[in-house]
mmCIF file of C-alpha atoms in Angstrom:
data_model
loop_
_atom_site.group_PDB
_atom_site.id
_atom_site.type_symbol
_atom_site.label_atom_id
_atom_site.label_comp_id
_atom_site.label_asym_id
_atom_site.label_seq_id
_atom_site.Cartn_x
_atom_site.Cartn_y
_atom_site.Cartn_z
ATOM 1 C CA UNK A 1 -0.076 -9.962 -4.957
ATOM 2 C CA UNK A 2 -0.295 -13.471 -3.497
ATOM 3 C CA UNK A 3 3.404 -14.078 -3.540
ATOM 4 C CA UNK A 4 4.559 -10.369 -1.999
ATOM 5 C CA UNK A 5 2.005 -10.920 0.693
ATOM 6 C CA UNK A 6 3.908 -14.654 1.111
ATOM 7 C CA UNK A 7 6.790 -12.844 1.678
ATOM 8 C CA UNK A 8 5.632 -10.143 3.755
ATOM 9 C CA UNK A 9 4.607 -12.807 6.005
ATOM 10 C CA UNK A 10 7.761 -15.070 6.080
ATOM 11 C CA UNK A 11 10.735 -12.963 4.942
ATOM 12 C CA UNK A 12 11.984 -12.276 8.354
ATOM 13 C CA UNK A 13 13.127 -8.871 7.503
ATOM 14 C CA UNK A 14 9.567 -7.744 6.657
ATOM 15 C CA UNK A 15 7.847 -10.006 9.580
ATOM 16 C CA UNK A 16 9.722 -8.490 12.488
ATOM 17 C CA UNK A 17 10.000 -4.307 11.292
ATOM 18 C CA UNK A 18 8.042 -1.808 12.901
ATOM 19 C CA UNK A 19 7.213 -0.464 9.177
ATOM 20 C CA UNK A 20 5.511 -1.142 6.585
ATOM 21 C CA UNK A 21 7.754 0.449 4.322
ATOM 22 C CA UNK A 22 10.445 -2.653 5.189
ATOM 23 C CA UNK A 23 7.744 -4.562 2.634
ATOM 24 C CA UNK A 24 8.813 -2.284 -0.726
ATOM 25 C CA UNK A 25 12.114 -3.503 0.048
ATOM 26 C CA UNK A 26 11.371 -6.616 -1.100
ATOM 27 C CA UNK A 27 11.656 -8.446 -4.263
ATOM 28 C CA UNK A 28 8.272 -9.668 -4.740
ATOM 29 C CA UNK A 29 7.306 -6.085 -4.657
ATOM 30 C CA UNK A 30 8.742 -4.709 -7.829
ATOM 31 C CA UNK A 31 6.433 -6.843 -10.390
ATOM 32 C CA UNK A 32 3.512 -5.290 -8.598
ATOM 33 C CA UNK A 33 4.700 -1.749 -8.635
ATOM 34 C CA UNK A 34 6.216 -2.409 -12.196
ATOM 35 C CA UNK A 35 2.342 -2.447 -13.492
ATOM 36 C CA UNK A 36 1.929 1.222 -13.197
ATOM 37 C CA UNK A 37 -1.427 2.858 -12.626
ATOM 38 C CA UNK A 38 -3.263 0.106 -13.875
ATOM 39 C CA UNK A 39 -3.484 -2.277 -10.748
ATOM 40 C CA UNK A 40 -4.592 0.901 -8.605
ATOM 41 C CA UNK A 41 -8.693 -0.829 -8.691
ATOM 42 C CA UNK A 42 -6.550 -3.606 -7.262
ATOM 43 C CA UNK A 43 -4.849 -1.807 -4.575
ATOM 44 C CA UNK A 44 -8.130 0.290 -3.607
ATOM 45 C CA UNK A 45 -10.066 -3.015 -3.348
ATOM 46 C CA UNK A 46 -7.570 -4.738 -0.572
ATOM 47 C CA UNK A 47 -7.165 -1.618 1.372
ATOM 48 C CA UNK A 48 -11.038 -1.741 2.146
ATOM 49 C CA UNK A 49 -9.818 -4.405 4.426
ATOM 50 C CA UNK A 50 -8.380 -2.650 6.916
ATOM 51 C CA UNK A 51 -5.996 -5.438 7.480
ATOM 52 C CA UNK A 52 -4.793 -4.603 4.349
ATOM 53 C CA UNK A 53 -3.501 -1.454 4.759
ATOM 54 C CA UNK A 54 0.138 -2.008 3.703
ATOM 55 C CA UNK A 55 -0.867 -1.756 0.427
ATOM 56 C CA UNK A 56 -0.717 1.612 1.229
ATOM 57 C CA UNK A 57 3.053 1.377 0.413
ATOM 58 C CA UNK A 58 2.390 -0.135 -2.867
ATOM 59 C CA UNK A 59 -0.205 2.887 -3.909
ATOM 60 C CA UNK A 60 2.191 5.351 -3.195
ATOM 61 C CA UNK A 61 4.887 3.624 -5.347
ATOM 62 C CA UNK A 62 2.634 2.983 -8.230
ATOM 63 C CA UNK A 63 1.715 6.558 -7.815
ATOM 64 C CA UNK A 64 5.951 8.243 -6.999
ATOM 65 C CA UNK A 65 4.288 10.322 -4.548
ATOM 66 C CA UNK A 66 1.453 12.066 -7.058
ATOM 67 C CA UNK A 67 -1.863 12.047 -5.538
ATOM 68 C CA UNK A 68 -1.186 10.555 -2.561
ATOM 69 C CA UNK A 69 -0.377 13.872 -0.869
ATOM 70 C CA UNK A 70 -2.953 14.028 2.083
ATOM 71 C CA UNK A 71 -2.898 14.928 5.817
ATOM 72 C CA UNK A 72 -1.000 11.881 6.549
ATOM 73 C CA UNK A 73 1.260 14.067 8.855
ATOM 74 C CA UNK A 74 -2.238 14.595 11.014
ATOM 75 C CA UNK A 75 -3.032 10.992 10.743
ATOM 76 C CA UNK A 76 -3.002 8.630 13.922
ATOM 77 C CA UNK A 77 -2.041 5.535 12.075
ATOM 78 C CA UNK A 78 -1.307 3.486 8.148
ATOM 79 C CA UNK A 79 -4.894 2.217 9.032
ATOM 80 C CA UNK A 80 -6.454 5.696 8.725
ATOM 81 C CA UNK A 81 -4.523 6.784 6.143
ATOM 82 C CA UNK A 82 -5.702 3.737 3.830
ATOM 83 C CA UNK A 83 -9.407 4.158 4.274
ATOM 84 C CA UNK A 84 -8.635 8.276 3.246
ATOM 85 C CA UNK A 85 -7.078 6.903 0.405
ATOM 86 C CA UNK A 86 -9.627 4.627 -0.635
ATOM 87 C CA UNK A 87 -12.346 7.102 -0.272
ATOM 88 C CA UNK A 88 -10.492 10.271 -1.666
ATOM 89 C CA UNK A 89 -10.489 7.364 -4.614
ATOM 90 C CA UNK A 90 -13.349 6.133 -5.034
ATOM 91 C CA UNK A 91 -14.925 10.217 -5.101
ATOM 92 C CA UNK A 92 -12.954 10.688 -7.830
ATOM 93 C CA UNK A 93 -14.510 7.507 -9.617
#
């Protein structure tokens, strides 16, 4: 996580786009989503940070779109979005 977060911050390409779906684009990202279900604890416990909440973009890879369906459509922002996430999560735990 340490080196996509490197390169969310200094891959220009990521640094300067309006979305944070630019940082699935990058390379660094594919190792992370390449671990499947099991680094979802991970994910969960970064987006509590609500700087964090890119890794929004990372849970719904790791998850193709399956349980991640939510009222993101009525959501005001990523931000929001994450902490639904996280606690639509952790009820299930």
């Amino acid at each position: 996580m340490d080196k996509w977060n490197f390169a969310i911050d200094h891959n220009p390409k990521a640094l300067y786009s309006a979305s944070i779906h630019s940082y699935a684009k990058l390379p660094e990202f594919i190792p992370l989503k390449s671990m499947g279900k099991q680094i979802v604890p991970l994910i969960m416990e970064r987006m509590i940070n609500s700087s964090d909440f890119y890794f929004l973009v990372l849970y719904e890879a790791v998850l193709e779109g399956n349980e991640t369906n939510d009222d993101s459509k009525f959501s005001k922002s990523e931000q929001i979005r994450a902490i639904r996430c996280v606690k639509k999560w952790l009820e299930k735990q």
